[in-house]
JSON list of C-alpha atoms in Angstrom, two decimals:
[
{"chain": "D", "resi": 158, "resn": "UNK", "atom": "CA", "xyz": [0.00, 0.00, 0.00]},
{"chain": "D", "resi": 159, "resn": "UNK", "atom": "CA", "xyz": [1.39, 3.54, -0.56]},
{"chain": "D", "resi": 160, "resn": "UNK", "atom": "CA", "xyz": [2.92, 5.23, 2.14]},
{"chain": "D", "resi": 161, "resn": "UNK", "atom": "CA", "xyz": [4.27, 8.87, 3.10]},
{"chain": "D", "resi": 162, "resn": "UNK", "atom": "CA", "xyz": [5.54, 9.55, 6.05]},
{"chain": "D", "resi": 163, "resn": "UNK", "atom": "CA", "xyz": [6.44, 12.56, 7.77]},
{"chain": "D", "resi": 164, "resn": "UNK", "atom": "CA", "xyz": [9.23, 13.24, 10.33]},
{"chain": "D", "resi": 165, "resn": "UNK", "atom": "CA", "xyz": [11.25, 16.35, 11.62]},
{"chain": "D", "resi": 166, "resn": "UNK", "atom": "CA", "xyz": [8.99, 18.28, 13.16]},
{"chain": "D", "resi": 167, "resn": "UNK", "atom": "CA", "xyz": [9.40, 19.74, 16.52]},
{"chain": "D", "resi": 168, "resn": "UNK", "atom": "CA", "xyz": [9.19, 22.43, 18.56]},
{"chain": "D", "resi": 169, "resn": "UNK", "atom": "CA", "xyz": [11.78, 25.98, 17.63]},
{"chain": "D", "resi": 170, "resn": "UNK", "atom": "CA", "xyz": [11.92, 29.38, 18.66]},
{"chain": "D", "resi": 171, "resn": "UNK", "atom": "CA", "xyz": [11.30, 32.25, 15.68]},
{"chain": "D", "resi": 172, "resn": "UNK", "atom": "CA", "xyz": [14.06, 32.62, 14.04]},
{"chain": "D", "resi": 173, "resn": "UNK", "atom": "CA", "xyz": [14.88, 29.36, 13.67]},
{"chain": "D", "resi": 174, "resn": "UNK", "atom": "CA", "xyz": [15.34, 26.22, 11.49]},
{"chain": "D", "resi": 175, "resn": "UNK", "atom": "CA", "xyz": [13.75, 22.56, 10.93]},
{"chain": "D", "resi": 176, "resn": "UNK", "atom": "CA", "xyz": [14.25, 20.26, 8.16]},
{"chain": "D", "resi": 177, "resn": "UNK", "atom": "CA", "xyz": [11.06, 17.95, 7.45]},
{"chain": "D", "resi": 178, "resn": "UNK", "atom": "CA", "xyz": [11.16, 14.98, 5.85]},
{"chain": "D", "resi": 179, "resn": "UNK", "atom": "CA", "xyz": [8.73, 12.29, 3.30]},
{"chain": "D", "resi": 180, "resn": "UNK", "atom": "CA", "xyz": [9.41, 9.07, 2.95]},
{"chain": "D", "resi": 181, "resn": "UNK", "atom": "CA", "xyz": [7.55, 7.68, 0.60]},
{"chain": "D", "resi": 182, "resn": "UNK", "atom": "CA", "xyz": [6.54, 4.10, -0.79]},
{"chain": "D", "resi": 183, "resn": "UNK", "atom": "CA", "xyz": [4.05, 1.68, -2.54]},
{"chain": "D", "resi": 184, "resn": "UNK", "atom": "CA", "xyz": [4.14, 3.85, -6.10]},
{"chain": "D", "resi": 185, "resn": "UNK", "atom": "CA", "xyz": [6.39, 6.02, -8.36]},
{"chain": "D", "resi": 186, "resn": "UNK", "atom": "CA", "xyz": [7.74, 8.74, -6.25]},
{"chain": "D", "resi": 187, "resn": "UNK", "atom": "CA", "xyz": [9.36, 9.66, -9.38]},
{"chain": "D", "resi": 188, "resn": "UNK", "atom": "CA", "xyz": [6.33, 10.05, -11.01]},
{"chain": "D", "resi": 189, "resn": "UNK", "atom": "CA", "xyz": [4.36, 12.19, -8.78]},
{"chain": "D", "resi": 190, "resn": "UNK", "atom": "CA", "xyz": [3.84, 16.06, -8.23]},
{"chain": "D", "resi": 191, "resn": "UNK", "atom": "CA", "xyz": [5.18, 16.28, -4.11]},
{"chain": "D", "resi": 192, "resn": "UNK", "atom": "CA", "xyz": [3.65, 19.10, -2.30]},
{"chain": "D", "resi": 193, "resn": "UNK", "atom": "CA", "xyz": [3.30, 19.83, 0.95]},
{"chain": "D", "resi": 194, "resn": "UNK", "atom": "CA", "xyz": [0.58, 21.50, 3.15]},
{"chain": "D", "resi": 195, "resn": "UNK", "atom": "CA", "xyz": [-0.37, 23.02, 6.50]},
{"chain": "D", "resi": 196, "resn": "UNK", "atom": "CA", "xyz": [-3.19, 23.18, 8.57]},
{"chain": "D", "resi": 197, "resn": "UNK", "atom": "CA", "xyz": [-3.43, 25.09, 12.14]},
{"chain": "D", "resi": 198, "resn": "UNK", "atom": "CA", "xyz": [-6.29, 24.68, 14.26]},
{"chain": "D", "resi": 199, "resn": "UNK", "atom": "CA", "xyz": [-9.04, 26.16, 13.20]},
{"chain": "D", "resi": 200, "resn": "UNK", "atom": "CA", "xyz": [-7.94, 26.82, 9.28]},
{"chain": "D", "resi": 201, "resn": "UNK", "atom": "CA", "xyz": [-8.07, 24.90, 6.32]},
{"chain": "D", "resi": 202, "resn": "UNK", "atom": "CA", "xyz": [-5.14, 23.08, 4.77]},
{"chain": "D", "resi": 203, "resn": "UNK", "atom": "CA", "xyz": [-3.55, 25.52, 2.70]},
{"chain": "D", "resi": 204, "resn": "UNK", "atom": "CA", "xyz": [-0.56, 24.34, -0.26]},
{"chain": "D", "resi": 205, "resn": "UNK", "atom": "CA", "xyz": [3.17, 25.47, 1.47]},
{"chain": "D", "resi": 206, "resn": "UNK", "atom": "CA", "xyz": [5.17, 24.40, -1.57]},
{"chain": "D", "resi": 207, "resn": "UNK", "atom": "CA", "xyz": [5.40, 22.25, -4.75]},
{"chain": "D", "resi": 208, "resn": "UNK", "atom": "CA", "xyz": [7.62, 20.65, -6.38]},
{"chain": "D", "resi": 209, "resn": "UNK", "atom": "CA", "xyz": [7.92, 18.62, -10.26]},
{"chain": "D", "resi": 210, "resn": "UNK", "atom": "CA", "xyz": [8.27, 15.04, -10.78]},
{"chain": "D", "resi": 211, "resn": "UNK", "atom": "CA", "xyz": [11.78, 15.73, -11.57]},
{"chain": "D", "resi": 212, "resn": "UNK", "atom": "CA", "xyz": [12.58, 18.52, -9.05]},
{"chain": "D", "resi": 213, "resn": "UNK", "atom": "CA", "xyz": [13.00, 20.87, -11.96]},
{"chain": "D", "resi": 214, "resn": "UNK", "atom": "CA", "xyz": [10.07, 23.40, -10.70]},
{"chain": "D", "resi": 215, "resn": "UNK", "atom": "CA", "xyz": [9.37, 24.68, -7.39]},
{"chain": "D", "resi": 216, "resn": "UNK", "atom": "CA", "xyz": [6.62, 27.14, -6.13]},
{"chain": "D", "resi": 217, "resn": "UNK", "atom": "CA", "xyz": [5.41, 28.30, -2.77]},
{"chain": "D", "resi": 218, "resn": "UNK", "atom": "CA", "xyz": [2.76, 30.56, -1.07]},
{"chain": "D", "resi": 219, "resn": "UNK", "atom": "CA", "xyz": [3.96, 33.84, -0.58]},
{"chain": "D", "resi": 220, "resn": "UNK", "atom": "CA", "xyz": [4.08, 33.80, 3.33]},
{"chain": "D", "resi": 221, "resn": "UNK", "atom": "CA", "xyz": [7.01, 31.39, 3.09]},
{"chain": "D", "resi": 222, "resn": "UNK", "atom": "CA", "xyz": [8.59, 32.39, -0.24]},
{"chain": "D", "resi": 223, "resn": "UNK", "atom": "CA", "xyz": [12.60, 32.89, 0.57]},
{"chain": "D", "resi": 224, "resn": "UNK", "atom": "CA", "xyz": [12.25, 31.24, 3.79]},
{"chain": "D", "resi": 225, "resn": "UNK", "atom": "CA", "xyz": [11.54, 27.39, 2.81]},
{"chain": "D", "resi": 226, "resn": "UNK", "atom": "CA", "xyz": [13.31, 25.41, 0.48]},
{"chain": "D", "resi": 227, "resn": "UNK", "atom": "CA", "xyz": [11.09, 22.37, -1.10]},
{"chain": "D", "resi": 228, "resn": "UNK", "atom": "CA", "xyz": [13.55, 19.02, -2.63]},
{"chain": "D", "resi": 229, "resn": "UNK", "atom": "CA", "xyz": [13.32, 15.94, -3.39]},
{"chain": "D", "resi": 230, "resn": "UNK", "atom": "CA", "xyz": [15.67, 12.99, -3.90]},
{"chain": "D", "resi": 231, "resn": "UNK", "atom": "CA", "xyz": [14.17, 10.75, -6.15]},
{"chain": "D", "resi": 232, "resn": "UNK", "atom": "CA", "xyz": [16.41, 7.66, -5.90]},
{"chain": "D", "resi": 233, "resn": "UNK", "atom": "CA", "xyz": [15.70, 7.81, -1.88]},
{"chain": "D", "resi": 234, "resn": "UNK", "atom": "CA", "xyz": [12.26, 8.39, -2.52]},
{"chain": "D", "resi": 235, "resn": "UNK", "atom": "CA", "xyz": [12.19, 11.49, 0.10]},
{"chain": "D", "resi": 236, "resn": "UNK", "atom": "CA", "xyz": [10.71, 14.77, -0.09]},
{"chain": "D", "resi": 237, "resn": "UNK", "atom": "CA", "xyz": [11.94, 17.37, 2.23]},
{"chain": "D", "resi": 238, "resn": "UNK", "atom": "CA", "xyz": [11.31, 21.27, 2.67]},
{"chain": "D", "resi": 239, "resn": "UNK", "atom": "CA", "xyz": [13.64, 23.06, 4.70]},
{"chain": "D", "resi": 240, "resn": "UNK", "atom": "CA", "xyz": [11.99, 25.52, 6.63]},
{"chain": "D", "resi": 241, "resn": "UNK", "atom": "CA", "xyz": [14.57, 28.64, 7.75]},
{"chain": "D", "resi": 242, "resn": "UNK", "atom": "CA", "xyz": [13.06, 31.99, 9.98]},
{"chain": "D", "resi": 243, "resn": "UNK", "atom": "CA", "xyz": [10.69, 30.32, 11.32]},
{"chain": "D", "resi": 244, "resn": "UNK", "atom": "CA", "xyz": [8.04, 32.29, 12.79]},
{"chain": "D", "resi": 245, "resn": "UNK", "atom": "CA", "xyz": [4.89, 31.93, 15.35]},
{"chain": "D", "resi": 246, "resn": "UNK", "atom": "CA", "xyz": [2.73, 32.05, 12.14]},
{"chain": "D", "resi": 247, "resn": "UNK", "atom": "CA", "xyz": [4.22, 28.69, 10.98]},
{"chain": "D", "resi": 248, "resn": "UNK", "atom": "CA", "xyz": [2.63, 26.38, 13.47]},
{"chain": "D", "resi": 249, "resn": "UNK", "atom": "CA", "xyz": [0.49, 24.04, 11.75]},
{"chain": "D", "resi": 250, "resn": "UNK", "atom": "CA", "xyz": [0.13, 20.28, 11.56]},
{"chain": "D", "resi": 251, "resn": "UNK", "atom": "CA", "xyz": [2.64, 20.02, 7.98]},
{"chain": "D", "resi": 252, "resn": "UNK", "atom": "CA", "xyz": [1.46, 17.42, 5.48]},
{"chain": "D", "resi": 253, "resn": "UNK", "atom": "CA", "xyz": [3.46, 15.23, 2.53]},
{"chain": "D", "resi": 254, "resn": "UNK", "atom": "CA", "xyz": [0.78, 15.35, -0.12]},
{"chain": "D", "resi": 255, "resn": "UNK", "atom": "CA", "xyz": [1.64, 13.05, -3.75]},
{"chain": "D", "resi": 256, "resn": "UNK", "atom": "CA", "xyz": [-0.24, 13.75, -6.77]},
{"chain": "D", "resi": 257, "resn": "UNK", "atom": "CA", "xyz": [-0.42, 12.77, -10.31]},
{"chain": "D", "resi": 258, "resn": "UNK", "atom": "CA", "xyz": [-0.31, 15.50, -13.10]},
{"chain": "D", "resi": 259, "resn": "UNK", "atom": "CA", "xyz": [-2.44, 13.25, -15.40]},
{"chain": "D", "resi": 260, "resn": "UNK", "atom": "CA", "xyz": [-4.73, 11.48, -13.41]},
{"chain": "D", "resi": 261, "resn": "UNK", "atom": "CA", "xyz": [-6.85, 10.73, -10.45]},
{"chain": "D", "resi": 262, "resn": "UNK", "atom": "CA", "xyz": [-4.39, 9.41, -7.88]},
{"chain": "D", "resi": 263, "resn": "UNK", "atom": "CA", "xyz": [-3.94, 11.66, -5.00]},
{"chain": "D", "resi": 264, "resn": "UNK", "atom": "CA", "xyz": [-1.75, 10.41, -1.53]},
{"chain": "D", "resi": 265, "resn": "UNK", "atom": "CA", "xyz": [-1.39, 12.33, 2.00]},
{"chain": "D", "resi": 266, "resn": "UNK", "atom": "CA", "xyz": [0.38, 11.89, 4.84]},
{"chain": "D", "resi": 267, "resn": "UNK", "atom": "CA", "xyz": [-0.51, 11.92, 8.72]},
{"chain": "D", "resi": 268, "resn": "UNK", "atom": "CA", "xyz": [1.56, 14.79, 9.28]},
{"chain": "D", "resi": 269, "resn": "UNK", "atom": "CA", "xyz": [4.25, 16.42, 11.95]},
{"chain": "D", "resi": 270, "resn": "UNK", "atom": "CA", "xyz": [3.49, 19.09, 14.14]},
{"chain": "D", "resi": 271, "resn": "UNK", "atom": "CA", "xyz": [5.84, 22.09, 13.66]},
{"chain": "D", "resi": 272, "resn": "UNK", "atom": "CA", "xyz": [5.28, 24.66, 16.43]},
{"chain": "D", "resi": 273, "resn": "UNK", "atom": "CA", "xyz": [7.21, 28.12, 16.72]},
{"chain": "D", "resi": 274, "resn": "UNK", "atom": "CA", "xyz": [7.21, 29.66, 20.13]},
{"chain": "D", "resi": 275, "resn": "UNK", "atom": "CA", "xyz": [9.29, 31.42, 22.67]}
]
């Protein structure tokens, strides 16, 4: 069956840094779209960043442009997004989401808690 799962979370002070990780199995890692999202209580999951099948292309919501860094390593099957400046704003429940670009299939993961505090 196809698995992601997430690891790296933690707690950090603004200002600083955590590196999550995906490991995924059960299908193509190199064939999916690997995103991940965030959800703090009370808010809908929201995209963080995207990145291509190949790792050619990355995007990201403007609240964590030039703070995160989305990559993937296909031959360990991994996604990761380095998060830098964190901030209180970033706490959320962070998901590993895997899609396909030409079909139906859609994965998620059961999530890491990230919190930012002082």
């Amino acid at each position: 069956q196809v698995q992601l799962v997430e690891s790296g979370g933690g707690s950090v002070q603004p200002g600083g840094s955590l590196r999550l990780s995906c490991a995924a199995s059960g299908f193509t890692f190199s064939s999916f779209v690997m995103s991940w999202y965030r959800q703090a209580p009370g808010n809908q999951r929201d995209v963080v960043a995207a990145i291509t099948n190949t790792g050619s292309s990355a995007h990201y919501t403007n609240s964590v442009q030039g703070r995160f860094t989305i990559t993937r390593d296909n031959a360990k099957n991994t996604l990761y997004l380095q998060m830098n400046s964190l901030k209180p704003e970033d706490t959320a429940v962070y998901y590993c989401k895997a899609s396909t670009a030409a079909g139906p299939n859609e994965y998620w993961g059961q999530g890491t808690q990230v919190t930012v505090s002082s």
